Amino acid sequence: MYFVTAMVSSLVLSMPFFHQPGVKLSFIDTLFTAVSALSVTGLTVVNTAETFNQYGVLVLTIIIQIGGIGLMTLGTFIYVVIGRNIGLSARRLMMIDQNRHQLSGLVRILQFVFICTLLIESVGAVLLTLRLYFAGYVDSFKHAFYYGTFHSISAFTNAGFDIFGNSLYNFQHDYFIQTVIIILLVLGAIGFPVLIETWEYVKRRDRKFRFSLFTKITTTTFIILLLIGTLGVFLLENNNFLADKSWHEKLSYSFFNSVTARNGGFSTMDIAQFTAPTQFLLSTMMVIGASPSSVGGGIRTTTFAIVLLTILAYAKGNTEVRAFHRRIHQDDVMKSFVVFSSAMLLVVSSVICLDAFEAQRHSLNSVIFEVSSAFGTTGLSMGITSNLGTDSKILLIILMFIGRIGLLSVLLFFRREKKAKIRYPEERVIIG
Amino acid sequence: MYFVTAMVSSLVLSMPFFHQPGVKLSFIDTLFTAVSALSVTGLTVVNTAETFNQYGVLVLTIIIQIGGIGLMTLGTFIYVVIGRNIGLSARRLMMIDQNRHQLSGLVRILQFVFICTLLIESVGAVLLTLRLYFAGYVDSFKHAFYYGTFHSISAFTNAGFDIFGNSLYNFQHDYFIQTVIIILLVLGAIGFPVLIETWEYVKRRDRKFRFSLFTKITTTTFIILLLIGTLGVFLLENNNFLADKSWHEKLSYSFFNSVTARNGGFSTMDIAQFTAPTQFLLSTMMVIGASPSSVGGGIRTTTFAIVLLTILAYAKGNTEVRAFHRRIHQDDVMKSFVVFSSAMLLVVSSVICLDAFEAQRHSLNSVIFEVSSAFGTTGLSMGITSNLGTDSKILLIILMFIGRIGLLSVLLFFRREKKAKIRYPEERVIIG
Ligand SMILES: [K+]
Ligand SMILES: [K+]
């Protein structure tokens, strides 16, 4: 399914009709662009504005939109099926009359996601268009609308594609545009379930409304990570990149980079200008990624939170892992650890491979950064992606793919249905 | 206990009587050397041969020996107490009459470890001394004995300290010495329980003798990691450092570096000459480390193996993790994951800190390498350790300490005894 869409997309994108005059695109570059768009990663091997004409950009927008909405629908569907709203009996019922229920559920969810997405993107597009036009960034209202709409969609789906040619460098002092983009990025990356529950909360005006554990964990982790990222960039760069900047520039660069590393992929500056520890910090942030059931990739905020909580619980000697006065199910703890550790193995081996493919043409910083960016489907880049060899590009395509559909799904793909028949005797071993 | 020994050691080492003429040692450098010796890491901030005179080297040998034997005794003790030889009833019995049993057990174990260690080290010392003397590396038999003994002890305890001044660079073509060192390193790092069981196996000559699950897992993992390391170094360097070398040099450099990265810390060449991916590969090997209940550090081979097995079991849909026709206890799986993930968090944050402390004076490769080397108590270095600032040295001291006593013990240190009283209701969340 995903493969087919990626192939069709890359076929369409390869048609010269959609290119700027004189542009020739290799197969691997088209595939890379298609996967990057469909997985809303935003890593690019070619400059979007210089490669695609207006029709090409339209196709790209559609691919991004399909990718984004597909993810949100799927995520929301998972949330509803295993979510809190459905008690055990209701779930039972659903299993008996599966087809009808699932279908009507899916249709309703699709409707909801569609309307939500359109609404948020429209508001974003209007704000960006007006600002672009009235602040005189573009010469005609038509252009303002073109740029405004594209970047609103690119921001809300966290695709991070830009058609300015240099991401948001032009707006490094335009805090209005930055704010709009940040809000769009966060709304997309925080997870649709969170939006749904917040919407319900507002609608019901009920003091007794209880947010689900999932929403609490993911939102708290999301916010804490944003703060840590901001503080981290600030502390590490205060004597370096930020040294000669004003207080609001310091705040803006720190916060924007923290947000964009979560999953966005836009940038208001050249990340290569940061020092190595900052780049490494941003890499770890990208690997952690966004919320589950969002447009984001990586290991996801909940995974990271549960791993941390389990370590703390273990240190405290608690037999159960807790958060917000709830016990976390042992299966979820195991899942988190499986995701976390397989992610580490994947990232580390990818770094070694990419580093070996590139035969030391690029620094380890930048290799770690691009691998993290692909796995986290973030799309930030230190600028080396377009210079990579074909083998490296294939590796990044695979990483974007895995980061997108999630490691758990990849692992489950290999799962066979047969149950364990022989139960072996147990034996203890010494750990650590 | 450990702290006290470290402090006493560093006090003794700071006495000018043990130094070469004209040497002045700062407090932090003495502490660093003491911790490095006691934790048998082998990272050095000063050149051992140029800093300490013969008496100083003797003190160092004693510290290393205490560190090594302490670890082996402790490790063996843990193995015996929770090991396979003690059935549940026997363990019960021990708990009733705890003092006497544990004491007599400890004395017997200490005896055994002592004799074993002396035996192995003596054989090593004799072989090294003879070779050093007859191959004409040194001018007198006394010197041959001095060097031979020191390096035999340093190898078996995996301390990796050298008093040649340039590790084993002089012996990069002496395969006899390399082989002796490799055997000593492996015997030290493979874990005392493995030696005990092998000894029992040989003694009994019993076809029905069953090796414990621990021994099987740790030995298999150890060997597989050695092979992967050798192959990895070979593949990554075949067109680089190894390009102009003969086949036996290729084999020697690949294998020796794989062994030494497990935990040894000796080197026959300058690691900085390797390419970045090789350095990164060796870093991951050092973080994995040696066997539990050995002189090695890191997350330990069993932890790594169980994490891998669990991921595989999860992918296959097995509810239980198996190895060698045995089930692995759920508690051990959890422990492994806790160790693995806290190690990752520790290493990643240490890299960011060290990188920030050093204000980009050193490349990310080398920072990752030194951090991994300290945490794995390996002691390999890309040569930056002696140029580090005091804050960085303190960080490495802490890492060596944690790597030595193991993350599990560090976490358990914070554990309070009180049991969880309130049992919270459980709620599922979405992972990955
Ligand atoms: K993105
Ligand atoms: K060592």
GROMACS .gro file of C-alpha atoms in nm, chain B residues 48-423:
model
  376
  480THR     CA    1   5.272   0.601   3.316
  481ALA     CA    2   5.636   0.524   3.233
  482GLU     CA    3   5.739   0.888   3.239
  483THR     CA    4   5.548   0.974   3.557
  484PHE     CA    5   5.605   0.689   3.797
  485ASN     CA    6   5.933   0.525   3.899
  486GLN     CA    7   5.968   0.152   3.971
  487TYR     CA    8   5.814   0.185   4.315
  488GLY     CA    9   5.528   0.386   4.172
  489VAL     CA   10   5.472   0.115   3.913
  490LEU     CA   11   5.470  -0.142   4.193
  491VAL     CA   12   5.199   0.057   4.375
  492LEU     CA   13   5.005   0.078   4.050
  493THR     CA   14   5.039  -0.297   4.003
  494ILE     CA   15   4.902  -0.355   4.352
  495ILE     CA   16   4.606  -0.122   4.291
  496ILE     CA   17   4.532  -0.295   3.961
  497GLN     CA   18   4.561  -0.635   4.127
  498ILE     CA   19   4.327  -0.530   4.409
  499GLY     CA   20   4.082  -0.392   4.156
  500GLY     CA   21   4.099  -0.704   3.942
  501ILE     CA   22   4.078  -0.960   4.221
  502GLY     CA   23   3.809  -0.759   4.399
  503LEU     CA   24   3.596  -0.766   4.089
  504MET     CA   25   3.651  -1.133   4.023
  505THR     CA   26   3.575  -1.231   4.381
  506LEU     CA   27   3.261  -1.021   4.387
  507GLY     CA   28   3.152  -1.150   4.050
  508THR     CA   29   3.214  -1.511   4.142
  509PHE     CA   30   3.034  -1.463   4.470
  510ILE     CA   31   2.726  -1.327   4.293
  511TYR     CA   32   2.745  -1.616   4.051
  512VAL     CA   33   2.758  -1.874   4.329
  513VAL     CA   34   2.481  -1.716   4.532
  514ILE     CA   35   2.232  -1.681   4.250
  515GLY     CA   36   2.393  -1.947   4.036
  516ARG     CA   37   2.263  -2.277   3.913
  517ASN     CA   38   2.455  -2.489   4.163
  518ILE     CA   39   2.232  -2.379   4.444
  519GLY     CA   40   1.880  -2.510   4.419
  520LEU     CA   41   1.596  -2.333   4.589
  521SER     CA   42   1.617  -2.548   4.901
  522ALA     CA   43   1.988  -2.495   4.935
  523ARG     CA   44   1.941  -2.123   4.899
  524ARG     CA   45   1.672  -2.133   5.167
  525LEU     CA   46   1.910  -2.313   5.397
  526MET     CA   47   2.175  -2.053   5.333
  527MET     CA   48   1.937  -1.777   5.425
  528ILE     CA   49   1.861  -1.938   5.760
  529ASP     CA   50   2.223  -1.984   5.856
  530GLN     CA   51   2.341  -1.694   5.651
  531ASN     CA   52   2.654  -1.577   5.823
  532ARG     CA   53   2.844  -1.898   5.849
  533HIS     CA   54   2.760  -2.018   5.501
  534GLN     CA   55   2.827  -1.692   5.326
  535LEU     CA   56   3.152  -1.649   5.510
  536SER     CA   57   3.291  -1.991   5.442
  537GLY     CA   58   3.166  -1.955   5.086
  538LEU     CA   59   3.339  -1.622   5.047
  539VAL     CA   60   3.666  -1.755   5.188
  540ARG     CA   61   3.662  -2.054   4.956
  541ILE     CA   62   3.581  -1.835   4.659
  542LEU     CA   63   3.854  -1.588   4.748
  543GLN     CA   64   4.100  -1.877   4.771
  544PHE     CA   65   3.993  -2.013   4.438
  545VAL     CA   66   4.005  -1.674   4.264
  546PHE     CA   67   4.343  -1.601   4.418
  547ILE     CA   68   4.500  -1.926   4.309
  548CYS     CA   69   4.351  -1.905   3.961
  549THR     CA   70   4.460  -1.546   3.913
  550LEU     CA   71   4.814  -1.613   4.037
  551LEU     CA   72   4.841  -1.921   3.819
  552ILE     CA   73   4.725  -1.754   3.500
  553GLU     CA   74   4.925  -1.438   3.563
  554SER     CA   75   5.239  -1.639   3.641
  555VAL     CA   76   5.219  -1.837   3.322
  556GLY     CA   77   5.161  -1.513   3.132
  557ALA     CA   78   5.449  -1.341   3.308
  558VAL     CA   79   5.688  -1.628   3.235
  559LEU     CA   80   5.597  -1.636   2.867
  560LEU     CA   81   5.623  -1.258   2.827
  561THR     CA   82   5.948  -1.237   3.024
  562LEU     CA   83   6.115  -1.510   2.820
  563ARG     CA   84   6.004  -1.356   2.492
  564LEU     CA   85   6.106  -1.003   2.592
  565TYR     CA   86   6.447  -1.130   2.698
  566PHE     CA   87   6.529  -1.370   2.417
  567ALA     CA   88   6.390  -1.153   2.139
  568GLY     CA   89   6.618  -0.881   2.266
  569TYR     CA   90   6.354  -0.619   2.345
  570VAL     CA   91   6.524  -0.537   2.675
  571ASP     CA   92   6.884  -0.539   2.787
  572SER     CA   93   6.865  -0.743   3.108
  573PHE     CA   94   6.667  -1.034   3.244
  574LYS     CA   95   6.567  -0.815   3.539
  575HIS     CA   96   6.403  -0.569   3.300
  576ALA     CA   97   6.238  -0.849   3.106
  577PHE     CA   98   6.092  -0.979   3.432
  578TYR     CA   99   5.977  -0.630   3.537
  579TYR     CA  100   5.802  -0.562   3.208
  580GLY     CA  101   5.678  -0.917   3.165
  581THR     CA  102   5.516  -0.935   3.507
  582PHE     CA  103   5.356  -0.592   3.490
  583HIS     CA  104   5.200  -0.651   3.149
  584SER     CA  105   5.083  -1.000   3.236
  585ILE     CA  106   4.895  -0.860   3.536
  586SER     CA  107   4.775  -0.560   3.337
  587ALA     CA  108   4.650  -0.793   3.063
  588PHE     CA  109   4.472  -1.053   3.277
  589THR     CA  110   4.297  -0.788   3.488
  590ASN     CA  111   4.221  -0.610   3.160
  591ALA     CA  112   4.369  -0.295   3.309
  592GLY     CA  113   4.541  -0.208   2.986
  593PHE     CA  114   4.805   0.002   3.159
  594ASP     CA  115   5.144  -0.014   2.995
  595ILE     CA  116   5.490   0.099   3.099
  596PHE     CA  117   5.645   0.090   2.755
  597GLY     CA  118   5.513   0.442   2.704
  598ASN     CA  119   5.338   0.360   2.379
  599SER     CA  120   5.120   0.061   2.471
  600LEU     CA  121   5.213  -0.234   2.252
  601TYR     CA  122   5.313  -0.040   1.940
  602ASN     CA  123   5.657  -0.203   1.956
  603PHE     CA  124   5.500  -0.545   1.920
  604GLN     CA  125   5.276  -0.484   1.623
  605HIS     CA  126   5.464  -0.752   1.435
  606ASP     CA  127   5.535  -0.981   1.731
  607TYR     CA  128   5.252  -1.230   1.706
  608PHE     CA  129   5.385  -1.436   1.997
  609ILE     CA  130   5.346  -1.151   2.244
  610GLN     CA  131   5.013  -1.049   2.088
  611THR     CA  132   4.882  -1.404   2.125
  612VAL     CA  133   4.984  -1.426   2.491
  613ILE     CA  134   4.825  -1.088   2.561
  614ILE     CA  135   4.506  -1.180   2.373
  615ILE     CA  136   4.468  -1.503   2.570
  616LEU     CA  137   4.523  -1.319   2.898
  617LEU     CA  138   4.274  -1.049   2.800
  618VAL     CA  139   4.008  -1.300   2.699
  619LEU     CA  140   4.054  -1.513   3.012
  620GLY     CA  141   4.002  -1.201   3.222
  621ALA     CA  142   3.710  -1.062   3.029
  622ILE     CA  143   3.510  -1.377   2.965
  623GLY     CA  144   3.403  -1.398   3.328
  624PHE     CA  145   3.521  -1.610   3.617
  625PRO     CA  146   3.209  -1.828   3.625
  626VAL     CA  147   3.296  -1.943   3.274
  627LEU     CA  148   3.646  -2.037   3.388
  628ILE     CA  149   3.506  -2.223   3.690
  629GLU     CA  150   3.259  -2.421   3.483
  630THR     CA  151   3.518  -2.503   3.220
  631TRP     CA  152   3.750  -2.616   3.496
  632GLU     CA  153   3.477  -2.834   3.645
  633TYR     CA  154   3.402  -2.974   3.302
  634VAL     CA  155   3.765  -3.067   3.242
  635LYS     CA  156   3.803  -3.209   3.591
  636ARG     CA  157   3.493  -3.426   3.583
  637ARG     CA  158   3.542  -3.554   3.228
  638ASP     CA  159   3.170  -3.611   3.239
  639ARG     CA  160   2.979  -3.623   2.911
  640LYS     CA  161   2.665  -3.526   3.098
  641PHE     CA  162   2.809  -3.208   3.245
  642ARG     CA  163   2.576  -2.923   3.162
  643PHE     CA  164   2.711  -2.572   3.126
  644SER     CA  165   2.485  -2.310   3.281
  645LEU     CA  166   2.268  -2.088   3.063
  646PHE     CA  167   2.475  -1.794   3.179
  647THR     CA  168   2.797  -1.950   3.055
  648LYS     CA  169   2.642  -2.047   2.725
  649ILE     CA  170   2.493  -1.703   2.656
  650THR     CA  171   2.793  -1.505   2.766
  651THR     CA  172   3.050  -1.719   2.585
  652THR     CA  173   2.851  -1.731   2.262
  653THR     CA  174   2.792  -1.358   2.268
  654PHE     CA  175   3.155  -1.293   2.350
  655ILE     CA  176   3.275  -1.500   2.056
  656ILE     CA  177   3.018  -1.360   1.812
  657LEU     CA  178   3.107  -1.005   1.912
  658LEU     CA  179   3.477  -1.081   1.864
  659LEU     CA  180   3.405  -1.211   1.515
  660ILE     CA  181   3.177  -0.919   1.424
  661GLY     CA  182   3.439  -0.676   1.552
  662THR     CA  183   3.716  -0.842   1.354
  663LEU     CA  184   3.509  -0.856   1.038
  664GLY     CA  185   3.387  -0.499   1.090
  665VAL     CA  186   3.734  -0.353   1.131
  666PHE     CA  187   3.856  -0.553   0.833
  667LEU     CA  188   3.573  -0.444   0.602
  668LEU     CA  189   3.582  -0.080   0.706
  669GLU     CA  190   3.961  -0.047   0.691
  670ASN     CA  191   4.051  -0.279   0.403
  671ASN     CA  192   4.070   0.016   0.165
  672ASN     CA  193   4.204   0.254   0.425
  673PHE     CA  194   4.445   0.175   0.708
  674LEU     CA  195   4.486  -0.189   0.604
  675ALA     CA  196   4.515  -0.116   0.232
  676ASP     CA  197   4.892  -0.164   0.203
  677LYS     CA  198   4.922  -0.437   0.468
  678SER     CA  199   4.989  -0.808   0.421
  679TRP     CA  200   4.716  -1.065   0.493
  680HIS     CA  201   4.855  -1.153   0.835
  681GLU     CA  202   4.884  -0.789   0.932
  682LYS     CA  203   4.524  -0.736   0.824
  683LEU     CA  204   4.416  -1.028   1.038
  684SER     CA  205   4.631  -0.923   1.331
  685TYR     CA  206   4.516  -0.560   1.339
  686SER     CA  207   4.149  -0.654   1.289
  687PHE     CA  208   4.147  -0.928   1.551
  688PHE     CA  209   4.361  -0.752   1.808
  689ASN     CA  210   4.148  -0.438   1.795
  690SER     CA  211   3.833  -0.643   1.826
  691VAL     CA  212   3.970  -0.818   2.137
  692THR     CA  213   4.107  -0.505   2.295
  693ALA     CA  214   3.781  -0.314   2.239
  694ARG     CA  215   3.593  -0.582   2.430
  695ASN     CA  216   3.770  -0.467   2.742
  696GLY     CA  217   4.148  -0.485   2.719
  697GLY     CA  218   4.263  -0.141   2.632
  698PHE     CA  219   4.604  -0.229   2.491
  699SER     CA  220   4.674  -0.121   2.138
  700THR     CA  221   4.927  -0.210   1.874
  701MET     CA  222   4.859   0.101   1.670
  702ASP     CA  223   4.718   0.453   1.689
  703ILE     CA  224   4.338   0.427   1.681
  704ALA     CA  225   4.324   0.783   1.545
  705GLN     CA  226   4.458   0.640   1.218
  706PHE     CA  227   4.141   0.440   1.166
  707THR     CA  228   3.853   0.595   0.973
  708ALA     CA  229   3.553   0.743   1.154
  709PRO     CA  230   3.315   0.448   1.102
  710THR     CA  231   3.572   0.207   1.250
  711GLN     CA  232   3.619   0.430   1.552
  712PHE     CA  233   3.243   0.446   1.592
  713LEU     CA  234   3.215   0.068   1.561
  714LEU     CA  235   3.483   0.019   1.827
  715SER     CA  236   3.296   0.268   2.048
  716THR     CA  237   2.979   0.059   2.028
  717MET     CA  238   3.183  -0.252   2.106
  718MET     CA  239   3.332  -0.085   2.412
  719VAL     CA  240   2.988   0.023   2.535
  720ILE     CA  241   2.867  -0.336   2.508
  721GLY     CA  242   3.173  -0.438   2.707
  722ALA     CA  243   3.270  -0.771   2.857
  723SER     CA  244   3.097  -1.053   3.043
  724PRO     CA  245   2.927  -0.996   3.378
  725SER     CA  246   3.126  -1.123   3.679
  726SER     CA  247   3.443  -1.042   3.490
  727VAL     CA  248   3.689  -0.755   3.513
  728GLY     CA  249   3.508  -0.581   3.227
  729GLY     CA  250   3.264  -0.294   3.221
  730GLY     CA  251   2.998  -0.163   2.986
  731ILE     CA  252   2.644  -0.293   2.964
  732ARG     CA  253   2.788  -0.651   2.952
  733THR     CA  254   2.746  -0.920   2.691
  734THR     CA  255   2.446  -1.092   2.856
  735THR     CA  256   2.251  -0.767   2.864
  736PHE     CA  257   2.314  -0.709   2.496
  737ALA     CA  258   2.227  -1.068   2.409
  738ILE     CA  259   1.902  -1.066   2.602
  739VAL     CA  260   1.796  -0.734   2.450
  740LEU     CA  261   1.857  -0.878   2.103
  741LEU     CA  262   1.681  -1.205   2.185
  742THR     CA  263   1.382  -1.016   2.324
  743ILE     CA  264   1.349  -0.801   2.013
  744LEU     CA  265   1.364  -1.117   1.800
  745ALA     CA  266   1.114  -1.297   2.022
  746TYR     CA  267   0.885  -0.996   2.001
  747ALA     CA  268   0.911  -0.986   1.623
  748LYS     CA  269   0.834  -1.356   1.609
  749GLY     CA  270   0.538  -1.308   1.841
  750ASN     CA  271   0.675  -1.532   2.114
  751THR     CA  272   0.553  -1.448   2.459
  752GLU     CA  273   0.869  -1.578   2.615
  753VAL     CA  274   1.234  -1.514   2.543
  754ARG     CA  275   1.439  -1.826   2.485
  755ALA     CA  276   1.801  -1.925   2.451
  756PHE     CA  277   1.955  -2.271   2.442
  757HIS     CA  278   1.623  -2.442   2.516
  758ARG     CA  279   1.569  -2.239   2.828
  759ARG     CA  280   1.325  -1.963   2.908
  760ILE     CA  281   1.474  -1.637   3.024
  761HIS     CA  282   1.309  -1.497   3.333
  762GLN     CA  283   1.093  -1.189   3.277
  763ASP     CA  284   1.280  -1.009   3.555
  764ASP     CA  285   1.609  -1.061   3.374
  765VAL     CA  286   1.456  -0.930   3.053
  766MET     CA  287   1.341  -0.618   3.235
  767LYS     CA  288   1.680  -0.576   3.402
  768SER     CA  289   1.853  -0.601   3.067
  769PHE     CA  290   1.630  -0.337   2.914
  770VAL     CA  291   1.673  -0.107   3.211
  771VAL     CA  292   2.051  -0.144   3.190
  772PHE     CA  293   2.055  -0.102   2.813
  773SER     CA  294   1.839   0.208   2.802
  774SER     CA  295   1.992   0.382   3.100
  775ALA     CA  296   2.334   0.313   2.947
  776MET     CA  297   2.223   0.477   2.623
  777LEU     CA  298   2.091   0.780   2.808
  778LEU     CA  299   2.409   0.800   3.014
  779VAL     CA  300   2.643   0.771   2.716
  780VAL     CA  301   2.447   1.016   2.501
  781SER     CA  302   2.425   1.280   2.775
  782SER     CA  303   2.792   1.231   2.862
  783VAL     CA  304   2.888   1.284   2.499
  784ILE     CA  305   2.689   1.608   2.487
  785CYS     CA  306   2.844   1.728   2.814
  786LEU     CA  307   3.202   1.634   2.726
  787ASP     CA  308   3.160   1.786   2.383
  788ALA     CA  309   3.032   2.105   2.542
  789PHE     CA  310   3.309   2.111   2.806
  790GLU     CA  311   3.572   2.077   2.540
  791ALA     CA  312   3.423   2.363   2.340
  792GLN     CA  313   3.480   2.178   2.017
  793ARG     CA  314   3.850   2.138   2.066
  794HIS     CA  315   3.807   1.772   1.985
  795SER     CA  316   3.610   1.595   1.713
  796LEU     CA  317   3.283   1.422   1.792
  797ASN     CA  318   3.446   1.087   1.699
  798SER     CA  319   3.707   1.120   1.966
  799VAL     CA  320   3.462   1.244   2.229
  800ILE     CA  321   3.229   0.949   2.165
  801PHE     CA  322   3.532   0.721   2.171
  802GLU     CA  323   3.666   0.840   2.507
  803VAL     CA  324   3.321   0.834   2.669
  804SER     CA  325   3.260   0.479   2.545
  805SER     CA  326   3.606   0.376   2.659
  806ALA     CA  327   3.546   0.512   3.010
  807PHE     CA  328   3.198   0.363   3.044
  808GLY     CA  329   3.319   0.029   2.908
  809THR     CA  330   3.626   0.058   3.136
  810THR     CA  331   3.822  -0.029   2.823
  811GLY     CA  332   4.090   0.232   2.832
  812LEU     CA  333   4.147   0.264   2.459
  813SER     CA  334   4.201   0.626   2.366
  814MET     CA  335   4.228   0.844   2.062
  815GLY     CA  336   4.480   1.044   2.253
  816ILE     CA  337   4.264   1.329   2.374
  817THR     CA  338   4.230   1.222   2.739
  818SER     CA  339   4.549   1.391   2.853
  819ASN     CA  340   4.437   1.721   2.698
  820LEU     CA  341   4.100   1.732   2.867
  821GLY     CA  342   3.986   1.999   3.111
  822THR     CA  343   3.923   1.920   3.478
  823ASP     CA  344   3.543   1.907   3.434
  824SER     CA  345   3.585   1.653   3.154
  825LYS     CA  346   3.822   1.444   3.365
  826ILE     CA  347   3.571   1.438   3.651
  827LEU     CA  348   3.303   1.324   3.406
  828LEU     CA  349   3.526   1.040   3.283
  829ILE     CA  350   3.606   0.943   3.644
  830ILE     CA  351   3.233   0.915   3.716
  831LEU     CA  352   3.182   0.714   3.398
  832MET     CA  353   3.464   0.473   3.485
  833PHE     CA  354   3.314   0.435   3.829
  834ILE     CA  355   2.964   0.363   3.695
  835GLY     CA  356   3.098   0.137   3.422
  836ARG     CA  357   3.287  -0.054   3.683
  837ILE     CA  358   3.024  -0.115   3.948
  838GLY     CA  359   2.756  -0.152   3.684
  839LEU     CA  360   2.448   0.056   3.611
  840LEU     CA  361   2.224  -0.188   3.794
  841SER     CA  362   2.411  -0.135   4.119
  842VAL     CA  363   2.399   0.240   4.068
  843LEU     CA  364   2.023   0.227   4.017
  844LEU     CA  365   1.976  -0.008   4.313
  845PHE     CA  366   2.172   0.232   4.528
  846PHE     CA  367   1.882   0.476   4.506
  847ARG     CA  368   1.628   0.211   4.591
  848ARG     CA  369   1.436   0.254   4.909
  849GLU     CA  370   1.305  -0.047   5.087
  850LYS     CA  371   0.942   0.048   5.125
  851LYS     CA  372   0.705  -0.143   4.906
  852ALA     CA  373   0.437   0.010   4.690
  853LYS     CA  374   0.123   0.036   4.897
  854ILE     CA  375  -0.136   0.183   4.666
  855ARG     CA  376  -0.206  -0.013   4.354
   0.00000   0.00000   0.00000
